[in-house]
Short mmCIF file of C-alpha atoms in Angstrom, two decimals:
data_model
loop_
_atom_site.label_atom_id
_atom_site.label_comp_id
_atom_site.label_asym_id
_atom_site.label_seq_id
_atom_site.Cartn_x
_atom_site.Cartn_y
_atom_site.Cartn_z
CA ASP A 1 77.96 120.98 107.44
CA ALA A 2 80.69 122.49 105.34
CA GLY A 3 83.78 120.36 105.03
CA VAL A 4 87.38 121.50 104.94
CA ILE A 5 87.67 124.34 102.43
CA GLN A 6 90.87 125.02 100.54
CA SER A 7 91.73 127.82 98.16
CA PRO A 8 92.72 128.24 95.47
CA ARG A 9 91.85 124.93 93.80
CA HIS A 10 94.51 125.47 91.17
CA GLU A 11 97.57 127.69 91.13
CA VAL A 12 100.04 128.14 88.32
CA THR A 13 102.95 130.47 88.84
CA GLU A 14 106.53 131.00 87.82
CA MET A 15 109.46 129.87 89.89
CA GLY A 16 110.68 132.39 92.38
CA GLN A 17 107.22 133.70 93.12
CA GLU A 18 105.60 133.53 96.54
CA VAL A 19 102.71 131.08 96.82
CA THR A 20 100.10 131.13 99.59
CA LEU A 21 97.67 128.28 100.09
CA ARG A 22 94.68 128.68 102.36
CA CYS A 23 92.60 126.35 104.48
CA LYS A 24 89.46 126.66 106.56
CA PRO A 25 89.00 123.61 108.83
CA ILE A 26 85.68 122.20 109.90
CA SER A 27 84.20 124.37 112.62
CA GLY A 28 85.04 123.05 116.07
CA HIS A 29 87.93 120.88 114.94
CA ASP A 30 91.04 121.53 116.97
CA TYR A 31 93.63 119.70 114.86
CA LEU A 32 94.76 120.86 111.43
CA PHE A 33 97.13 119.04 109.11
CA TRP A 34 98.91 120.00 105.90
CA TYR A 35 99.90 117.26 103.44
CA ARG A 36 101.59 117.14 100.06
CA GLN A 37 100.86 114.51 97.40
CA THR A 38 103.14 113.70 94.47
CA MET A 39 103.39 110.75 92.15
CA MET A 40 106.91 109.99 93.33
CA ARG A 41 106.46 110.29 97.09
CA GLY A 42 102.75 109.77 97.63
CA LEU A 43 101.09 111.59 100.53
CA GLU A 44 103.39 113.19 103.08
CA LEU A 45 102.57 115.03 106.27
CA LEU A 46 104.16 118.47 106.30
CA ILE A 47 103.00 120.01 109.57
CA TYR A 48 100.14 119.87 112.02
CA PHE A 49 98.58 122.23 114.55
CA ASN A 50 96.64 121.69 117.75
CA ASN A 51 94.57 124.61 119.01
CA ASN A 52 96.37 126.89 116.53
CA VAL A 53 99.82 125.93 117.82
CA PRO A 54 102.28 124.12 115.52
CA ILE A 55 103.09 120.76 117.08
CA ASP A 56 105.32 119.02 114.56
CA ASP A 57 106.83 120.62 111.49
CA SER A 58 109.45 117.97 110.84
CA GLY A 59 107.85 117.17 107.50
CA MET A 60 108.34 120.66 106.11
CA PRO A 61 110.86 120.11 103.34
CA GLU A 62 112.83 123.33 103.50
CA ASP A 63 112.96 126.76 105.06
CA ARG A 64 111.18 128.04 101.99
CA PHE A 65 108.03 126.49 103.44
CA SER A 66 106.17 128.07 106.33
CA ALA A 67 102.73 127.58 107.86
CA LYS A 68 100.63 129.65 110.19
CA MET A 69 97.34 129.33 111.96
CA PRO A 70 96.34 132.78 113.27
CA ASN A 71 92.97 131.54 114.51
CA ALA A 72 90.86 128.41 114.79
CA SER A 73 89.21 128.90 111.40
CA PHE A 74 92.12 129.72 109.13
CA SER A 75 95.54 128.43 108.19
CA THR A 76 98.04 129.25 105.46
CA LEU A 77 100.91 127.37 103.88
CA LYS A 78 103.41 129.63 102.19
CA ILE A 79 106.25 128.82 99.81
CA GLN A 80 108.81 131.55 99.18
CA PRO A 81 110.54 131.38 96.78
CA SER A 82 108.76 128.63 94.87
CA GLU A 83 110.59 126.07 92.73
CA PRO A 84 109.37 123.64 90.04
CA ARG A 85 109.92 120.67 92.40
CA ASP A 86 107.28 122.13 94.70
CA SER A 87 104.64 121.23 92.11
CA ALA A 88 102.18 118.89 93.82
CA VAL A 89 98.71 118.69 95.26
CA TYR A 90 98.56 120.16 98.75
CA PHE A 91 95.85 118.95 101.10
CA CYS A 92 94.59 120.34 104.34
CA ALA A 93 92.77 118.11 106.84
CA SER A 94 91.18 118.62 110.23
CA SER A 95 90.04 116.42 113.08
CA LEU A 96 88.28 116.77 116.40
CA GLY A 97 90.02 115.97 119.64
CA GLN A 98 92.75 113.46 120.41
CA GLY A 99 94.46 114.22 117.14
CA TRP A 100 95.62 110.94 115.77
CA ARG A 101 92.85 108.87 117.31
CA GLN A 102 90.05 110.50 115.36
CA PRO A 103 89.27 110.40 111.62
CA GLN A 104 90.80 113.16 109.56
CA HIS A 105 88.62 115.06 107.13
CA PHE A 106 90.32 116.28 103.98
CA GLY A 107 89.72 119.23 101.71
CA ASP A 108 89.75 118.86 97.93
CA GLY A 109 93.32 120.12 97.71
CA THR A 110 95.21 122.80 95.84
CA ARG A 111 96.93 121.68 92.66
CA LEU A 112 100.11 123.73 92.44
CA SER A 113 102.20 124.02 89.29
CA ILE A 114 105.46 125.94 89.36
CA LEU A 115 106.81 126.71 85.91
CA LYS B 1 110.53 104.53 110.20
CA GLN B 2 107.06 103.22 109.47
CA GLU B 3 106.59 101.89 105.95
CA VAL B 4 103.18 101.15 104.49
CA THR B 5 102.70 98.93 101.47
CA GLN B 6 99.54 98.31 99.49
CA ILE B 7 99.01 95.39 97.17
CA PRO B 8 97.92 95.26 94.42
CA ALA B 9 98.73 98.66 92.93
CA ALA B 10 95.81 98.31 90.54
CA LEU B 11 92.81 96.02 90.32
CA SER B 12 90.09 95.64 87.72
CA VAL B 13 87.02 93.53 88.44
CA PRO B 14 83.56 93.01 86.92
CA GLU B 15 80.58 94.49 88.69
CA GLY B 16 79.17 92.35 91.48
CA GLU B 17 82.41 90.72 92.46
CA ASN B 18 83.65 90.68 96.05
CA LEU B 19 87.21 91.91 96.45
CA VAL B 20 89.97 92.39 99.01
CA LEU B 21 92.56 95.15 99.18
CA ASN B 22 95.66 94.63 101.26
CA CYS B 23 97.75 96.92 103.42
CA SER B 24 100.87 96.01 105.38
CA PHE B 25 102.97 98.07 107.77
CA THR B 26 106.33 97.55 109.44
CA ASP B 27 105.82 99.02 112.93
CA SER B 28 102.97 97.50 114.92
CA ALA B 29 103.00 100.28 117.56
CA ILE B 30 100.10 102.20 116.04
CA TYR B 31 97.17 104.16 117.43
CA ASN B 32 94.89 103.23 114.58
CA LEU B 33 94.61 102.49 110.88
CA GLN B 34 92.39 104.39 108.51
CA TRP B 35 91.12 103.50 105.05
CA PHE B 36 90.41 106.31 102.61
CA ARG B 37 88.94 106.63 99.18
CA GLN B 38 90.28 109.18 96.70
CA ASP B 39 88.44 110.11 93.52
CA PRO B 40 90.35 111.82 90.69
CA GLY B 41 90.94 115.50 91.41
CA LYS B 42 89.45 115.19 94.87
CA GLY B 43 90.59 114.92 98.43
CA LEU B 44 90.46 111.85 100.61
CA THR B 45 87.22 110.53 102.05
CA SER B 46 87.52 108.56 105.25
CA LEU B 47 85.86 105.14 104.94
CA LEU B 48 86.76 103.28 108.10
CA LEU B 49 88.98 103.83 111.11
CA ILE B 50 90.12 100.90 113.22
CA GLN B 51 91.58 101.64 116.62
CA SER B 52 94.57 99.56 117.69
CA SER B 53 92.40 97.67 120.19
CA GLN B 54 89.88 96.66 117.54
CA ARG B 55 89.95 93.78 115.07
CA GLU B 56 87.51 95.06 112.47
CA GLN B 57 85.08 97.75 111.45
CA THR B 58 82.13 97.57 109.11
CA SER B 59 80.23 100.17 107.14
CA GLY B 60 77.68 99.01 104.62
CA ARG B 61 79.40 96.86 102.00
CA LEU B 62 82.83 97.63 103.45
CA ASN B 63 84.63 95.64 106.11
CA ALA B 64 88.13 96.42 107.32
CA SER B 65 90.20 94.13 109.49
CA LEU B 66 93.34 94.77 111.48
CA ASP B 67 95.98 92.32 112.64
CA LYS B 68 98.54 94.43 114.49
CA SER B 69 100.85 91.57 115.34
CA SER B 70 101.37 90.67 111.71
CA GLY B 71 101.26 94.27 110.51
CA ARG B 72 98.33 93.74 108.16
CA SER B 73 94.97 95.17 107.31
CA THR B 74 92.46 94.24 104.64
CA LEU B 75 89.57 96.15 103.14
CA TYR B 76 86.81 93.87 101.90
CA ILE B 77 84.28 95.29 99.43
CA ALA B 78 81.20 93.20 98.87
CA ALA B 79 79.16 93.20 95.66
CA SER B 80 81.32 95.82 93.96
CA GLN B 81 79.68 98.56 91.86
CA PRO B 82 81.06 100.88 89.15
CA GLY B 83 80.70 103.73 91.65
CA ASP B 84 83.32 102.03 93.83
CA SER B 85 85.96 102.83 91.20
CA ALA B 86 88.57 105.01 92.91
CA THR B 87 91.96 104.82 94.57
CA TYR B 88 91.92 103.33 98.05
CA LEU B 89 94.60 104.32 100.52
CA CYS B 90 95.41 103.01 103.93
CA ALA B 91 97.16 105.13 106.54
CA VAL B 92 98.64 104.15 109.87
CA ASN B 93 98.88 106.50 112.82
CA ASN B 94 101.55 106.47 115.49
CA ASN B 95 101.85 110.19 116.12
CA ASP B 96 102.58 110.52 112.44
CA MET B 97 100.28 109.63 109.57
CA ARG B 98 101.95 107.31 107.04
CA PHE B 99 100.12 106.49 103.84
CA GLY B 100 100.41 103.63 101.44
CA ALA B 101 100.70 104.36 97.73
CA GLY B 102 97.14 103.18 97.17
CA THR B 103 95.28 100.61 95.10
CA ARG B 104 93.54 101.90 92.00
CA LEU B 105 90.27 100.00 91.67
CA THR B 106 88.21 99.81 88.51
CA VAL B 107 84.83 98.10 88.60
CA LYS B 108 83.54 97.39 85.12
CA PRO B 109 79.79 97.40 84.39
#
């Protein structure tokens, strides 16, 4: 079975530009999570969805960040406008049923560099 | 706020040695605790998940224990191999996933 698929794997862009990260969860999984990983702060949960509905977005750092899940097989994380401090690796993960009680399966991440 | 600490931050051992990685957390009201492995440039691979009602889980050469009352978990790796070299992270769930900073393990041939 295909795992969680993220695209692009790497993104380099200049500050002020809009950045869109994409995620395809494992088929049948009903929970989707977005995380950010930096050297300074480690792994942080940004937002998670259940059945395509955002449940908790308290980890989203600023209004410049937004996430959507238009259907069960696709989610986006958008940063507009981007800033150098947004540089990080962004991970998407999915799980099946009962959210926090089941193992989360991670994608390989998107390494984002804002110049 | 839940805080998760992993000790040591880095560990280097010769091949074949048994080793223990430690994870501690401040709030014992958790659903479960999960151990992950992260290889450079890759995502996280789930190794073991221990529900709050469980004391330990085993998978192959890996054994994870959980002591909720003391806020501790250990990951035991038996007969370590160079292929075990990676960063190991623990994460605790109580409606919010909190990760430790990880232990970077190097197993030398």
